[in-house]
C-alpha positions as a Python dict, from the first residue, in 0.01 Angstrom:
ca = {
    (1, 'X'): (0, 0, 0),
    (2, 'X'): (-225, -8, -306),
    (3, 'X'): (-218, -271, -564),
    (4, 'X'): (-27, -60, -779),
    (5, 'X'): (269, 88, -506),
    (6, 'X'): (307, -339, -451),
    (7, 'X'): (348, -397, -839),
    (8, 'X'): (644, -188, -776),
    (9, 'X'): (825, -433, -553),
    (10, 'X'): (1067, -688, -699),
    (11, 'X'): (1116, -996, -551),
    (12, 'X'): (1499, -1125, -649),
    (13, 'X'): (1768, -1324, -583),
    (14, 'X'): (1976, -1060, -361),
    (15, 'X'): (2354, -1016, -517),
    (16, 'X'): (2693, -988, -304),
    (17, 'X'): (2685, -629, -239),
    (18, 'X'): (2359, -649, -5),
    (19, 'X'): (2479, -798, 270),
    (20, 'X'): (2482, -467, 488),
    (21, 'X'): (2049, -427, 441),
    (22, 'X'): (2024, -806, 490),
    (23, 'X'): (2208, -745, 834),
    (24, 'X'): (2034, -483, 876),
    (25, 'X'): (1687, -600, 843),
    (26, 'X'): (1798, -926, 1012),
    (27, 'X'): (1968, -724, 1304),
    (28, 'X'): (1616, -499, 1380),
    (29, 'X'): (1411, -831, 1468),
    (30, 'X'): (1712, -1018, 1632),
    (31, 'X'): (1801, -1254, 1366),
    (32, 'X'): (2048, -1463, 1283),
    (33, 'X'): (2162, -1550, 920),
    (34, 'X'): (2326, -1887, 1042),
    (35, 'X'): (2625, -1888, 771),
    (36, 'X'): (2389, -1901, 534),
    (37, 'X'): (2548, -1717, 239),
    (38, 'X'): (2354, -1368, 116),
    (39, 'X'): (2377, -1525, -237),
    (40, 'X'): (2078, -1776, -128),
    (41, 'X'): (1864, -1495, -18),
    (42, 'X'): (1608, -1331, -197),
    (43, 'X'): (1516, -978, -143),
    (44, 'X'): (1247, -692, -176),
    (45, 'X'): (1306, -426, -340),
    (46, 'X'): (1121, -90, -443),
    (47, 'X'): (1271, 227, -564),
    (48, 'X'): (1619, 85, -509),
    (49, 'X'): (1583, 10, -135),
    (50, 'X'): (1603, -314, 21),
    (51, 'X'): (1282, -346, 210),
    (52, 'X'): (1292, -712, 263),
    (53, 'X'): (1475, -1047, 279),
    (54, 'X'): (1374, -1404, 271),
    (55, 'X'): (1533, -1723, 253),
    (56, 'X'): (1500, -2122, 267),
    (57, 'X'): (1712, -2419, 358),
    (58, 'X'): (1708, -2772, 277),
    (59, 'X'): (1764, -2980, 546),
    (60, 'X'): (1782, -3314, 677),
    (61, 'X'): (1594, -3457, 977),
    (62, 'X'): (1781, -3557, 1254),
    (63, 'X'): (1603, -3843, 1332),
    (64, 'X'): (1409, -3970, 1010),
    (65, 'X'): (1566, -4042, 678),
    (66, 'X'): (1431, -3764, 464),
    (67, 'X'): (1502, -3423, 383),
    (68, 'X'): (1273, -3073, 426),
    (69, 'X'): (1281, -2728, 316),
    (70, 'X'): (1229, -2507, 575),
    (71, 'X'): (1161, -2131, 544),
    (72, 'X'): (1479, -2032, 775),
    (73, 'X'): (1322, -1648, 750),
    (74, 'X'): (1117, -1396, 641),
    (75, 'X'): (1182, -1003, 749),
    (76, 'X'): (1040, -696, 601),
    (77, 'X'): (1142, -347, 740),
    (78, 'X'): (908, -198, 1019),
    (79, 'X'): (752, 41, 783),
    (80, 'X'): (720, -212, 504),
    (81, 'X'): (482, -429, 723),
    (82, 'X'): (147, -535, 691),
    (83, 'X'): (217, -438, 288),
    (84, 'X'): (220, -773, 186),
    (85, 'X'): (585, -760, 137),
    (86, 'X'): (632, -1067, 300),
    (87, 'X'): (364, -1269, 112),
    (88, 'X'): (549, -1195, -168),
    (89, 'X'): (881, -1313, -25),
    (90, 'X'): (688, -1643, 74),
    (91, 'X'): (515, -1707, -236),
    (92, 'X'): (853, -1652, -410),
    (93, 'X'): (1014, -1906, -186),
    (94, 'X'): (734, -2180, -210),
    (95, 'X'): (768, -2098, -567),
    (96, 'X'): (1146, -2231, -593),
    (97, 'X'): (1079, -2534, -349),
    (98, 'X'): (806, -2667, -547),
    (99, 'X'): (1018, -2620, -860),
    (100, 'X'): (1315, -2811, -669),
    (101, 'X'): (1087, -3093, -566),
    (102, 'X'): (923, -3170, -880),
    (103, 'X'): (1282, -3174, -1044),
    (104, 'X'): (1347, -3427, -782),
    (105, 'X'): (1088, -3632, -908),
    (106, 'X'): (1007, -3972, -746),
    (107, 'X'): (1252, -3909, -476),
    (108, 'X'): (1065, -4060, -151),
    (109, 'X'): (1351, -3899, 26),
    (110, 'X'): (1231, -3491, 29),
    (111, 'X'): (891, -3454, 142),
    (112, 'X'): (682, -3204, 20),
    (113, 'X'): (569, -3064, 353),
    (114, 'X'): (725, -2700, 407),
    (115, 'X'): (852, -2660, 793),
    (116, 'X'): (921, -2277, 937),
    (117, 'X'): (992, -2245, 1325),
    (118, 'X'): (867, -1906, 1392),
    (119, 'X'): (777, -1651, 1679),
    (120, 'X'): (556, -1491, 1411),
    (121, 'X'): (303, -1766, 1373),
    (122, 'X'): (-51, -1582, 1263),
    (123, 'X'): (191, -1457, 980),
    (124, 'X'): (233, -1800, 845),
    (125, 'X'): (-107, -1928, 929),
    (126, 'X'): (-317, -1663, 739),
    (127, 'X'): (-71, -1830, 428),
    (128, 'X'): (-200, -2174, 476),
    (129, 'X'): (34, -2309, 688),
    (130, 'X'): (-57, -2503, 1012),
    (131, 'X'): (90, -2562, 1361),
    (132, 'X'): (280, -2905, 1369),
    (133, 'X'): (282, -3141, 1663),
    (134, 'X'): (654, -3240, 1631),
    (135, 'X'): (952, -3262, 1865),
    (136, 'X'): (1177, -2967, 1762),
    (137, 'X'): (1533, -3206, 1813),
    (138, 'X'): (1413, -3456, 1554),
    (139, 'X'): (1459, -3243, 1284),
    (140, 'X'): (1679, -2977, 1361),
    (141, 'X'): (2039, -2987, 1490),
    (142, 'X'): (2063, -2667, 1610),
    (143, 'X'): (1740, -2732, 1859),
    (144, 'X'): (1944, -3075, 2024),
    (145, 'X'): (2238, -2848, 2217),
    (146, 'X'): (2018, -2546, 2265),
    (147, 'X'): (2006, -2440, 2613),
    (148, 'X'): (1674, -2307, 2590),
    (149, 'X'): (1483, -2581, 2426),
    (150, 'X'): (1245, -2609, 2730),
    (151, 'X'): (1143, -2229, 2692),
    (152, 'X'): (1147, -2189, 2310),
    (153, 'X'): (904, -1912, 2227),
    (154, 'X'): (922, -2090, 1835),
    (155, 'X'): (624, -2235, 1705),
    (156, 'X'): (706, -2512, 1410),
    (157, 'X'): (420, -2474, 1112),
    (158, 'X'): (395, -2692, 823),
    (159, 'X'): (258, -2628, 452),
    (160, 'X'): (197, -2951, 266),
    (161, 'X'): (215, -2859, -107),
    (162, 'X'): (-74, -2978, -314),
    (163, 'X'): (54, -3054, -632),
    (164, 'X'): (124, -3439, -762),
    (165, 'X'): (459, -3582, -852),
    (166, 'X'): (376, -3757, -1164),
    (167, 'X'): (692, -3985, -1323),
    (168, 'X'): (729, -3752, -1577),
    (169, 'X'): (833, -3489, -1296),
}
């Protein structure tokens, strides 16, 4: 994709009547949209076709008194990949966390490390982020009752964001 065929991709804040290509894009890697509602997705678009879907969570640990945002997913259509359609959807989503953190403020209680559990890892590394020594069931509910915790193909990666809270923030 040349730099002008990616200029053509919108990034956006997907609308109720995409839920069908969300599934769809979701359902071609095996993905799960967890109840989270299509309204907190964003989406990639060129020419009128959803090529893409992305979307964040905030969370709080399940052991440790703070809260996270996690990137919950990131899927481009097969023949979208490797386009840079999903840096786009990541850059959008850091975007909107680091504008939800500095409205936060002062608050000690949301730290500004990004987490993503992933079984696309060199995807997330080439963007900065790096592979996180953690236990899985301190942070996530979800990964406490899995059955499969033992053999979870997931790596967790973490993005600390570099900008300073100031008290103006």
């Amino acid at each position: 994709m040349t730099r002008n065929e990616k200029e053509t991709v919108i990034v956006r804040p997907a609308n109720e009547s995409e839920t069908t290509p969300i599934d769809i894009i979701l359902s071609t890697y095996f993905l799960d949209r967890d109840d989270i509602p299509y309204e907190e997705f964003y989406v990639a678009e060129k020419d009128g076709k959803i090529i893409g879907c992305a979307v964040f969570e905030k969370l709080k640990s399940q052991k440790e008194d703070f809260w996270f945002y996690e990137i919950h997913t990131i899927a481009i259509l097969p023949s979208y990949k490797g386009k840079g359609i999903g840096k786009l959807l990541l850059n959008r989503l850091i975007s909107i966390i680091e504008k939800e953190i500095e409205t936060a403020g002062l608050d000690e209680t949301i730290t500004r490390t990004i987490y993503t559990r992933t079984t696309a890892p060199n995807f997330f590394i080439h963007e900065g982020f790096e592979k996180a020594e953690i236990e899985k069931t301190d942070y996530w509910e979800e990964c406490v009752s899995c059955n499969n915790i033992e053999i979870c193909s997931q790596t967790v990666l973490t993005k600390t964001l570099n900008f300073e809270k100031t008290e103006e923030n």
